[in-house]
Amino acid sequence: MKGFIGPQSRNGLDLHCKIKNLFHHPYLLYMYNFGPVFVQEPDDLIFAVDSEEKKVMMACEARGNPKPTYSWLINSTEVDVEDDFRYSLIDGNLIITNASEAVDYGVYQCRAENSLGIVLSRDALLQFAYLGAFSGRTRGAVSVREGQGVVLMCAPPPHSPDIIYSWVFNEFPSFVAEDSRRFISQETGNLYISKVQPSDVGSYICLVKNTVTNARVLSPPTPLTLKTDGVMGEYEPKIEVHFPPTVMAAKGVTVRLECFALGNPVPTITWRKMNGNIPKKARLRKSQAVLEIPNIQLEDSGSYECKAENSRGGTAFRGYLQWISMINDTQLDSGEQLRWECKATGKPRPSYRWLRNGAPLSPQNRVEMVNGELIIHRVQQTDSGMYQCVAENKYGAIYSSGELKILASAPMFKTTSVKVIATVGKDVSLECRPQASPKPRVSWRKGDRRIQPSKRIILLRNNTLRIINSSRSDEGSYVCRAENQFGSAEKTTALLVKEAMRVELSPSRVEVTVGESVVLSCKAIHDPSLDVSFLWLLNSQPLNFQKEGGHFEYIQTQSSTADLMIRSILLKHAGKYGCRVQTSADTVYAEAELLVRGPPGPPGVVIVEEITDTTATLSWSHGVDNHSPITAYNVQARSPFSLGWQTVRTDPEPVTGDMESAMAVELNPWVDYEFRVVATNAIGTGDPSAPSRAVRTKEAGKYCFASWHHGIIEDCTMCT
């Protein structure tokens, strides 16, 4: 079988050739024998120890003929599935029951094997996420003078992986707020107070949170008290928190540098980069105590200084940010060129060397190594393997690793014959997408005649054949042939060209009144050899006939016509109705507009512009007329003495539909009123506006003592 690569190396590296196109051809899977090829390899995994699920699954799947068998390695030692009941295999997946960090933490590899060879998966690290409890031992009080600096130790419990620190002051959930005087280091977890004040006296509790499980635990309280033997005088800053002298950072990561000082007065922290400027993308956090540099690049490396100053003096700390450009896993076709760049910064300037499968790599005919750059010309299958770049100086070394996989296989198509139906006058594309490595040469022919590109027939870069303005004469059998050094394959496309479909939707515009019904008819004129399907839409959204309360009904009396019946129309049914018609050749869309006349919508909010003892001047804005002009407005009011909303007299009277203000008259003095407005048109009366704010009429010049019955003034018995 051309392109087959035999058994793999036994050094733990996956050096197989992925013959990807076999995966898509079930017949060939049984026709040929081939060695194991991974479909799924295990990934790094963090297992929460306190989770309800007590099992860990490391996933692995491979294809091969004969069918592969599986085994697993942990830290290069074979897992004993037979004798250790905690381990079991389901297909290729390793299941670990009652997993524990002491026994199961480590690097795992899946091994797939059949009679033709063995492959080892990539490394997968299994870690355990947990958060222990703080020691229950009582913490002693910390006593300092006012004005003195203090460090409260967190002493976090055992944990994995990282945790986030915060501090509770006196009682939960009162948290310590960081500022220029107080700082919580996310490296040590300690709370630093540069200058203690009387308000700081109290109980402090360290709270830690696991970043994976979100579990939280609290430390025993640490009391902070003030000594009574005087106040601490001013003193120069002392840096208590700083970043390491050398910070290693890979390209693209975010670096966080901490710096905080104790002192009286409270020190000011400033940052600078020696021989350059702080990157513009850098962010200062926590009142200058944290310098955060995202997406580290080569130009960000160098020496950084944080300086703490107050009126008594200053002190500084410097550290070096060392940068390395990492290499990544790469897949290449046989014959292509590999170019990996590995760059690092440091003092002294680092030197570089390369390893392949753990052994030193030397320059040779196709291999170049210059200043950290590795170039391999015309890669071959023997170049596959695990590569490492080592950047080192007298202070240490940084490793960057990546896997190189070389692909090699003959061309193969998922399907070898397809049918494409086009319409006259439209452009049509015939695809040719073989799976092959290296990339194959592609040619087209129609029947026995090789196709030569022209203004109307274009061969695109992705090997697709595009025919512009297709006609009946373009019908026929088109063959795409793909070929490389490992073999060749062909795909046949039968092209049929049909007359373009037309769609008629009637009526194209219709006006109806609320409660009426209407029928929209959609007719397709198309090639009779093609099946046709219809889809109705309202405002570009497909209609759901089951959820519309019986208002819509789909009616298809013949294969080329579909009607839409809309019954008992509501205002919300107004809009643009689309009919989308589809055949295997093309899709056509037509649209009609439905306008629904109905009672007006509510007017805009009512504003009381002026109030007297018996009148209120009101204004509002027009609401929607729902395709029927507003003819009149009705002004209504309510008070604590009325039975709901009552129509009030107005000036002018009546209030016509073109007006937006009126005066309510004959109101009672010293009464709280709300007002609203209702619009009317030829269809009916709409919903009222929202009520105005409550207002009180003015006090009258004369007072009437009246008898009341059900909130209505019946008789004025005495006036003064």
XYZ file of C-alpha atoms in Angstrom:
720
model
C 0.000 0.000 0.000
C 1.575 3.288 -1.085
C 2.388 5.805 1.624
C 2.199 3.322 4.535
C 4.557 3.985 7.420
C 5.425 0.974 9.557
C 5.937 0.522 13.318
C 6.804 3.513 15.418
C 9.960 4.301 17.416
C 10.075 3.076 21.004
C 11.303 6.294 22.642
C 7.832 7.457 23.740
C 7.291 9.823 20.826
C 4.406 9.632 18.378
C 6.175 9.276 15.027
C 3.301 7.806 13.048
C 2.006 9.041 9.718
C -1.678 9.979 9.915
C -3.293 8.611 6.782
C -6.296 10.834 7.346
C -8.171 10.014 4.200
C -8.608 6.373 5.263
C -10.833 7.550 8.111
C -13.480 8.661 5.654
C -13.585 5.497 3.572
C -15.150 2.592 5.529
C -14.595 0.102 2.702
C -10.853 0.687 2.707
C -10.715 0.264 6.473
C -11.538 -3.401 5.940
C -9.754 -3.838 2.615
C -6.272 -2.921 3.931
C -4.317 -3.671 7.094
C -2.724 -0.642 8.689
C -1.049 0.245 11.943
C -2.690 2.176 14.816
C -3.434 5.853 14.220
C -4.743 8.078 17.039
C -8.164 9.661 16.645
C -8.160 11.063 20.192
C -5.194 11.483 22.507
C -5.379 12.199 26.256
C -5.370 15.815 27.443
C -3.970 17.372 30.612
C -6.553 16.982 33.365
C -7.172 18.550 36.779
C -9.348 16.380 39.044
C -11.218 17.979 41.942
C -10.573 15.720 44.934
C -13.801 16.715 46.714
C -16.058 16.292 43.660
C -19.050 13.950 43.804
C -17.695 12.021 40.813
C -15.049 9.712 42.254
C -13.705 8.535 38.896
C -11.121 10.009 36.550
C -11.225 9.196 32.821
C -8.202 9.646 30.571
C -9.513 9.490 26.994
C -7.808 7.605 24.162
C -8.988 6.239 20.805
C -7.095 4.858 17.819
C -7.989 3.300 14.489
C -6.249 0.420 12.851
C -6.731 -2.911 11.122
C -6.492 -5.274 12.976
C -8.322 -3.375 15.719
C -5.790 -1.968 18.224
C -5.461 -3.046 21.840
C -4.596 -0.505 24.524
C -2.349 -0.128 27.544
C -1.289 2.892 29.603
C 1.908 4.266 31.126
C 2.225 6.512 34.169
C 5.591 8.216 34.580
C 6.975 5.701 32.007
C 5.771 2.697 34.083
C 2.985 0.449 32.758
C -0.340 0.693 34.589
C -1.347 -2.719 35.967
C -4.985 -2.918 34.894
C -5.258 -6.645 35.618
C -4.214 -6.703 39.277
C -5.133 -3.211 40.517
C -8.928 -3.020 40.880
C -8.798 0.800 40.819
C -7.913 0.773 37.120
C -10.138 -0.351 34.247
C -10.175 0.030 30.461
C -13.299 0.920 28.472
C -12.233 0.701 24.833
C -9.041 2.781 24.992
C -10.136 5.013 27.891
C -8.414 4.562 31.261
C -10.802 4.802 34.229
C -9.272 5.452 37.674
C -11.581 4.801 40.636
C -10.935 6.544 43.976
C -8.045 8.460 42.432
C -5.534 9.942 44.885
C -2.734 12.414 44.373
C -0.199 10.273 46.249
C -0.555 7.377 43.789
C -2.069 8.749 40.589
C -0.468 12.178 40.068
C 1.835 12.121 37.070
C 2.363 12.007 33.317
C 0.207 9.511 31.395
C 0.601 8.045 27.913
C -1.774 5.822 25.977
C -0.240 2.967 23.963
C -2.177 1.529 21.014
C -0.934 -1.687 19.430
C -1.790 -4.159 16.688
C 0.194 -6.700 14.660
C 1.626 -3.949 12.466
C 3.035 -1.706 15.177
C 2.740 0.418 18.313
C 2.092 4.128 18.795
C 2.424 6.180 21.987
C 0.227 9.211 22.608
C 1.427 12.616 23.687
C 2.050 13.198 27.405
C -0.978 14.110 29.528
C -0.485 15.465 33.048
C -3.024 14.401 35.684
C -3.169 16.893 38.562
C -5.424 16.995 41.605
C -7.328 20.075 42.720
C -7.831 20.309 46.446
C -7.798 22.822 49.260
C -6.912 21.696 52.782
C -7.970 23.319 56.032
C -5.958 25.881 57.958
C -4.321 24.746 61.143
C -6.791 25.175 63.998
C -4.086 26.491 66.315
C -4.914 29.884 67.820
C -2.877 32.707 66.313
C -1.237 35.141 68.650
C -2.023 38.842 68.636
C 0.231 41.198 66.702
C 0.904 44.418 68.619
C 2.491 47.471 66.962
C 2.776 51.178 67.563
C 0.580 53.609 65.648
C 2.480 54.654 62.512
C 4.497 51.436 62.347
C 4.253 49.001 59.415
C 3.094 45.430 59.874
C 2.908 42.127 57.962
C 0.133 39.646 58.818
C 1.050 36.131 57.694
C -1.540 33.980 55.902
C 0.310 30.602 56.022
C -2.088 28.940 53.531
C -3.093 25.279 53.849
C -1.985 22.571 51.356
C -3.585 23.185 47.961
C -3.441 22.498 44.244
C -3.380 24.253 41.828
C -3.269 28.035 42.456
C -5.336 29.883 45.064
C -6.597 33.465 45.374
C -6.052 35.370 48.613
C -8.240 37.925 50.378
C -8.569 39.097 53.992
C -11.658 39.531 56.183
C -11.640 42.378 58.735
C -13.500 41.679 62.006
C -16.367 39.674 60.512
C -17.482 38.164 57.201
C -18.219 39.625 54.653
C -16.265 42.776 55.539
C -13.156 42.496 53.336
C -9.932 44.482 53.526
C -9.911 47.002 50.688
C -6.503 47.432 49.075
C -5.161 50.953 48.659
C -1.815 52.767 48.829
C -1.557 51.792 52.537
C -2.751 48.158 52.431
C -1.745 45.387 50.033
C -2.493 41.650 49.699
C 0.226 39.740 47.837
C -1.099 37.042 45.512
C 2.362 35.443 45.700
C 2.656 35.063 49.493
C -0.940 35.643 50.594
C 0.258 38.005 53.343
C -1.448 41.279 54.234
C 0.894 44.281 54.319
C -0.058 47.558 56.071
C 2.569 50.218 55.424
C 1.460 52.516 58.280
C -0.911 51.295 60.980
C -3.757 53.593 62.080
C -6.159 53.229 65.031
C -8.905 52.219 62.580
C -6.838 49.137 61.689
C -7.239 47.613 65.155
C -9.334 44.451 65.010
C -9.406 40.824 63.975
C -7.974 39.650 60.623
C -8.820 36.373 58.863
C -7.092 35.092 55.710
C -9.539 33.645 53.138
C -8.221 31.455 50.314
C -10.147 30.254 47.248
C -9.191 27.382 44.947
C -9.184 28.585 41.312
C -10.507 25.232 40.007
C -13.011 24.026 42.606
C -13.955 27.483 43.984
C -13.737 25.962 47.464
C -12.983 28.500 50.235
C -11.460 28.147 53.700
C -10.830 30.668 56.484
C -7.811 30.932 58.755
C -8.046 31.405 62.533
C -8.247 35.130 63.398
C -5.116 37.197 63.968
C -5.803 40.093 66.405
C -4.046 43.383 65.644
C -3.621 45.734 68.613
C -1.856 49.046 69.288
C 0.881 49.439 71.861
C 0.389 52.154 74.425
C 4.027 53.226 74.707
C 3.877 55.947 72.082
C 3.559 56.633 68.374
C 6.076 55.470 65.786
C 7.983 58.357 64.257
C 8.628 58.824 60.584
C 11.009 56.405 58.870
C 12.177 55.691 55.321
C 10.520 53.017 53.160
C 11.404 49.353 53.357
C 10.384 47.145 50.403
C 8.729 44.020 51.826
C 7.215 42.610 48.599
C 9.085 42.380 45.323
C 9.236 40.214 42.206
C 12.087 37.688 41.671
C 15.485 38.971 40.447
C 14.922 36.977 37.216
C 11.435 36.484 35.756
C 11.062 33.893 32.991
C 8.216 34.635 30.552
C 7.120 32.847 27.382
C 5.922 34.805 24.380
C 2.259 35.865 24.633
C 1.739 35.292 28.366
C 0.813 37.917 30.982
C 3.449 38.848 33.582
C 2.505 40.241 37.007
C 5.214 42.061 39.004
C 4.483 42.950 42.665
C 6.199 45.670 44.725
C 5.075 47.116 48.094
C 6.864 48.898 50.918
C 6.322 49.746 54.578
C 7.075 53.283 55.730
C 5.902 56.426 57.526
C 4.624 58.514 55.762
C 2.993 55.960 53.439
C 5.467 55.390 50.571
C 4.668 56.086 46.937
C 5.526 53.291 44.471
C 6.805 54.185 40.985
C 7.950 51.928 38.141
C 10.426 52.290 35.302
C 12.147 50.152 32.712
C 15.905 50.615 32.529
C 17.105 51.625 29.048
C 13.569 52.004 27.740
C 9.970 52.868 28.491
C 7.336 50.886 30.349
C 5.205 49.205 27.596
C 2.063 51.206 26.788
C -0.042 48.058 27.160
C 1.133 47.640 30.771
C -1.426 48.230 33.540
C -0.809 49.461 37.086
C -3.063 47.786 39.632
C -3.642 47.956 43.375
C -2.501 51.578 43.809
C 0.750 51.145 41.874
C 1.766 47.975 43.768
C 1.312 45.621 40.775
C 2.668 46.110 37.251
C 0.848 43.829 34.809
C 2.234 43.350 31.277
C -0.057 41.364 28.936
C 0.973 39.499 25.765
C 4.719 39.570 26.432
C 6.896 40.159 23.358
C 10.653 40.391 22.806
C 10.700 44.188 23.167
C 9.125 43.910 26.653
C 12.130 42.047 28.072
C 14.734 43.891 30.102
C 15.442 45.257 33.566
C 12.519 46.713 35.543
C 12.745 48.833 38.702
C 10.190 49.628 41.380
C 10.984 52.520 43.705
C 9.402 53.333 47.080
C 9.721 56.917 48.347
C 8.442 59.126 51.139
C 9.669 62.333 52.780
C 12.269 60.380 54.773
C 13.977 58.781 51.785
C 13.658 56.092 49.163
C 14.703 52.586 48.180
C 14.475 50.567 44.949
C 14.490 47.000 43.645
C 15.465 45.804 40.179
C 14.760 42.540 38.421
C 15.205 41.199 34.898
C 12.300 40.062 32.714
C 13.631 37.252 30.527
C 11.647 36.381 27.373
C 11.513 33.223 25.294
C 9.658 32.502 22.053
C 8.207 28.992 22.315
C 7.933 26.496 19.466
C 4.613 24.764 18.754
C 3.507 21.333 17.544
C 3.601 21.361 13.737
C 2.257 19.148 10.933
C 3.829 19.417 7.484
C 3.439 17.686 4.168
C 6.389 15.679 2.950
C 8.695 18.004 0.985
C 7.683 21.236 2.764
C 10.050 23.424 4.810
C 10.086 23.612 8.618
C 11.041 26.926 10.214
C 11.006 27.167 14.021
C 12.215 30.290 15.803
C 13.364 30.039 19.404
C 14.448 33.370 20.891
C 15.276 34.306 24.468
C 16.676 37.298 26.336
C 19.018 37.357 29.290
C 22.283 38.624 30.725
C 24.682 37.258 29.592
C 23.088 36.739 26.191
C 21.895 33.127 25.963
C 23.215 30.516 23.569
C 21.013 27.949 21.825
C 21.085 24.257 21.094
C 18.495 21.853 19.698
C 17.498 18.312 20.649
C 15.502 15.753 18.657
C 14.027 12.880 20.614
C 16.339 13.857 23.483
C 19.550 13.665 21.402
C 21.599 16.668 20.202
C 20.732 17.852 16.694
C 23.591 18.929 14.425
C 23.635 20.942 11.178
C 23.688 18.779 8.067
C 22.603 18.870 4.405
C 18.971 19.851 4.966
C 19.268 21.152 8.549
C 20.291 24.718 9.472
C 20.604 26.193 12.990
C 21.398 29.897 13.272
C 20.845 32.099 16.376
C 18.043 29.981 17.774
C 16.323 29.389 14.425
C 15.910 25.831 13.125
C 15.288 25.284 9.407
C 14.778 21.852 7.829
C 14.462 21.891 4.041
C 12.301 19.341 2.203
C 11.143 17.507 5.333
C 10.977 13.717 5.198
C 9.266 11.089 7.291
C 12.512 10.490 9.213
C 12.369 14.102 10.466
C 9.272 13.350 12.563
C 9.785 13.497 16.293
C 9.900 15.605 19.428
C 12.127 18.687 19.234
C 13.418 20.893 22.039
C 15.124 24.262 21.945
C 17.401 24.978 24.910
C 18.299 28.618 25.626
C 20.935 28.882 28.356
C 23.453 31.134 30.035
C 25.494 30.737 33.214
C 22.394 31.335 35.347
C 20.292 28.532 33.904
C 18.394 27.147 30.922
C 14.896 27.422 29.455
C 13.380 24.565 27.454
C 10.788 24.909 24.710
C 9.382 21.789 23.036
C 7.218 20.895 20.049
C 6.327 17.850 17.986
C 6.909 17.613 14.233
C 4.630 15.269 12.288
C 5.157 14.575 8.598
C 2.092 13.627 6.568
C 2.305 11.358 3.515
C -0.641 9.789 1.679
C -2.055 9.295 -1.801
C -5.032 11.462 -2.878
C -8.486 10.257 -1.876
C -11.984 11.774 -2.191
C -14.769 11.363 0.366
C -17.127 10.665 -2.538
C -16.052 9.749 -6.049
C -19.240 10.812 -7.866
C -21.741 13.595 -7.250
C -24.583 15.297 -9.121
C -24.900 19.084 -9.324
C -27.998 20.849 -10.635
C -27.643 24.459 -11.795
C -29.987 26.975 -13.425
C -29.581 28.760 -16.738
C -27.769 32.087 -16.413
C -26.391 31.452 -12.926
C -22.785 30.727 -11.963
C -21.991 27.209 -10.800
C -19.009 25.823 -8.832
C -17.737 22.239 -9.073
C -15.574 21.376 -6.063
C -12.409 19.276 -6.064
C -11.100 18.752 -2.531
C -8.965 15.639 -2.306
C -7.304 14.579 0.911
C -3.633 14.078 0.206
C -0.172 14.817 1.503
C 1.756 16.438 -0.006
C -0.708 18.640 -1.887
C -1.577 17.004 -5.191
C -1.564 18.357 -8.740
C -5.143 18.794 -9.976
C -6.522 18.746 -13.550
C -10.084 18.857 -14.971
C -11.650 17.310 -18.045
C -15.140 17.153 -19.512
C -15.711 13.729 -20.963
C -12.409 12.908 -22.662
C -11.430 16.545 -23.349
C -9.095 18.420 -20.961
C -10.612 21.709 -19.775
C -8.638 24.837 -20.543
C -9.468 27.910 -18.388
C -11.150 30.806 -20.213
C -13.062 33.996 -19.371
C -16.169 31.914 -18.649
C -14.554 28.809 -17.140
C -12.205 29.622 -14.256
C -10.017 27.313 -12.127
C -9.824 28.783 -8.610
C -6.860 28.425 -6.257
C -8.662 25.814 -4.191
C -9.061 23.704 -7.387
C -12.781 24.520 -7.702
C -13.998 24.801 -11.313
C -16.277 27.825 -11.707
C -18.575 28.203 -14.728
C -19.897 31.729 -15.330
C -23.408 32.269 -16.776
C -24.135 28.566 -17.208
C -26.196 27.305 -20.152
C -27.655 24.023 -21.403
C -24.473 23.401 -23.388
C -22.506 23.115 -20.136
C -24.313 19.940 -19.129
C -22.133 16.863 -18.974
C -19.705 14.779 -16.921
C -16.763 16.647 -15.332
C -13.804 14.723 -13.908
C -11.339 16.121 -11.372
C -8.037 14.204 -11.171
C -5.640 14.619 -8.197
C -2.126 13.167 -8.261
C 1.020 13.160 -6.106
C 4.041 10.882 -5.772
C 2.037 8.377 -3.711
C -0.816 7.860 -6.173
C -3.861 9.416 -7.838
C -7.669 9.571 -7.532
C -10.599 10.918 -9.559
C -13.953 12.453 -8.754
C -16.786 12.688 -11.316
C -19.405 15.461 -11.180
C -22.534 15.140 -13.339
C -23.770 18.667 -14.150
C -27.417 19.269 -15.098
C -28.587 22.765 -16.108
C -32.283 23.597 -15.651
C -34.429 26.636 -16.431
C -34.462 29.167 -13.599
C -37.475 29.089 -11.274
C -39.866 32.056 -10.893
C -42.087 32.757 -7.878
C -45.295 34.799 -7.833
C -46.663 35.967 -4.474
C -50.056 37.664 -4.495
C -51.320 40.039 -3.395
C -48.000 41.866 -2.969
C -49.559 44.466 -0.660
C -52.818 44.244 1.226
C -54.623 46.283 3.902
C -57.065 44.617 6.299
C -58.908 45.546 9.472
C -58.439 43.819 12.804
C -60.621 40.689 12.920
C -60.702 40.129 9.149
C -59.004 37.268 7.250
C -56.786 37.139 4.165
C -55.109 34.545 1.916
C -51.606 34.979 0.479
C -50.883 32.716 -2.498
C -47.357 31.623 -3.479
C -46.910 29.992 -6.903
C -43.680 28.507 -8.298
C -42.981 28.160 -12.028
C -40.142 25.601 -12.281
C -38.720 22.643 -14.167
C -41.268 19.816 -13.682
C -38.513 17.243 -13.090
C -37.555 18.957 -9.828
C -39.334 18.673 -6.495
C -40.236 21.944 -4.831
C -40.622 22.926 -1.157
C -42.139 26.058 0.429
C -41.350 27.994 3.605
C -43.399 30.920 4.953
C -41.749 33.658 7.021
C -42.948 36.737 8.911
C -40.406 39.554 9.200
C -37.622 37.126 8.179
C -38.533 34.575 10.894
C -40.073 31.180 9.946
C -43.730 30.871 10.929
C -44.534 28.316 13.610
C -48.056 27.237 12.747
C -48.506 25.253 15.977
C -47.668 28.222 18.235
C -49.794 30.905 16.581
C -53.123 30.059 18.229
C -54.859 28.953 15.029
C -54.434 32.298 13.245
C -52.250 30.769 10.485
C -52.993 27.812 8.216
C -50.771 26.325 5.512
C -52.751 25.232 2.438
C -51.167 23.391 -0.515
C -53.734 22.514 -3.180
C -51.192 21.530 -5.820
C -47.459 20.723 -5.872
C -46.405 24.121 -7.246
C -48.680 26.383 -5.162
C -48.796 27.036 -1.412
C -51.296 29.392 0.252
C -51.130 31.053 3.647
C -54.492 31.669 5.356
C -54.445 34.302 8.144
C -57.663 34.292 10.217
C -59.008 36.807 12.776
C -56.083 39.123 12.144
C -54.508 40.979 15.076
C -52.395 44.130 15.007
C -49.245 42.072 15.707
C -49.777 40.152 12.446
C -48.802 43.215 10.383
C -45.448 42.967 8.628
C -43.614 41.497 5.663
C -44.535 37.940 4.701
C -41.950 35.978 2.764
C -42.373 32.854 0.654
C -39.115 30.940 0.158
C -39.286 28.299 -2.561
C -36.502 25.770 -3.008
C -35.578 23.046 -5.479
C -32.354 21.091 -5.786
C -31.310 23.663 -8.412
C -32.032 27.031 -6.799
C -33.865 29.022 -4.139
C -36.167 31.994 -4.843
C -37.700 34.379 -2.309
C -40.724 36.655 -2.726
C -42.217 39.072 -0.211
C -45.595 40.714 0.409
C -46.577 43.449 2.869
C -49.613 43.159 5.145
C -50.949 46.349 6.735
C -53.442 45.947 9.604
C -55.873 48.733 10.471
C -57.016 48.851 14.074
C -57.843 51.115 16.998
C -55.088 53.563 17.858
C -52.312 52.771 20.280
C -52.029 54.618 23.609
C -50.994 58.288 23.425
C -47.671 59.374 24.869
C -47.225 60.268 28.507
C -49.567 63.008 29.793
C -47.894 66.103 31.288
C -49.701 68.570 33.592
C -48.316 71.920 32.541
C -50.454 74.289 34.649
C -52.938 73.850 37.523
C -55.541 76.194 39.066
C -58.318 75.579 41.569
C -60.701 74.208 38.879
C -58.574 73.608 35.733
C -55.540 71.664 34.571
C -53.713 72.312 31.305
C -52.558 69.004 29.822
C -50.316 67.951 26.915
C -49.443 64.574 25.363
C -47.961 63.127 22.188
C -49.580 61.097 19.414
C -49.462 57.319 19.614
C -49.556 55.054 16.561
C -52.726 55.358 14.489
C -52.541 51.763 13.163
C -53.236 52.886 9.585
C -56.485 54.742 10.438
C -56.226 58.459 11.325
C -57.051 59.476 14.911
C -60.329 61.422 14.950
C -60.691 62.417 18.603
C -59.198 62.274 22.086
C -61.060 61.663 25.341
C -59.567 63.166 28.525
C -60.167 61.217 31.743
C -59.358 61.884 35.399
C -59.547 60.118 38.737
C -59.313 61.317 42.337
C -59.744 59.786 45.795
C -63.426 60.771 45.556
C -64.222 59.284 42.120
C -65.285 55.794 41.106
C -62.320 54.955 38.885
C -61.592 56.942 35.739
C -64.211 59.514 34.676
C -64.414 61.593 31.496
C -63.915 65.290 32.258
C -65.058 68.343 30.345
C -62.394 70.091 28.303
C -61.648 73.338 26.600
C -61.839 73.062 23.627
C -64.525 70.454 23.341
C -64.339 68.128 21.526
C -60.573 67.453 21.364
C -59.868 66.520 17.738
C -57.289 64.017 16.527
C -54.804 66.653 15.365
C -54.498 68.221 18.828
C -51.880 67.413 21.481
C -53.136 69.584 24.378
C -56.353 70.625 26.122
C -57.590 72.102 29.374
C -59.576 69.969 31.837
C -62.246 72.230 33.409
C -64.845 72.114 36.212
C -62.450 70.364 38.571
C -62.862 70.568 42.356
C -60.441 72.683 44.415
C -57.845 71.147 46.737
C -58.237 67.642 45.304
C -55.505 65.233 44.063
C -56.030 64.265 40.400
C -54.410 61.931 37.872
C -55.116 62.350 34.155
C -54.960 60.091 31.110
C -55.925 60.351 27.428
C -57.660 57.830 25.134
C -57.520 58.043 21.310
C -60.305 57.055 18.870
C -60.308 56.423 15.109
C -62.778 54.981 12.585
C -61.992 51.435 13.776
C -62.542 52.006 17.461
C -61.126 53.303 20.722
C -57.625 52.289 21.750
C -55.889 51.726 25.047
C -55.403 54.712 27.385
C -52.109 56.464 27.932
C -50.128 55.957 31.097
C -51.473 58.147 33.969
C -49.918 61.527 34.607
C -48.242 62.205 37.919
C -50.737 63.107 40.668
C -51.309 66.848 41.112
C -53.480 68.838 43.533
C -55.749 71.677 42.412
C -55.333 75.038 44.110
C -57.291 76.158 47.171
C -60.548 77.955 46.244
C -61.482 81.520 47.272
C -64.753 80.232 48.760
C -65.370 77.019 50.607
C -68.432 74.891 50.125
C -69.612 72.430 52.708
C -71.269 69.796 50.615
C -72.957 66.500 51.213
C -71.264 63.496 49.577
C -72.761 60.268 48.369
C -70.549 57.591 46.796
C -67.851 60.207 46.121
C -70.206 62.603 44.236
C -71.043 66.142 45.416
C -74.860 66.181 45.737
C -75.618 69.501 47.385
C -73.742 72.588 48.485
C -75.381 73.379 51.807
C -73.308 76.373 52.920
C -70.680 78.599 51.307
C -68.406 81.133 52.982
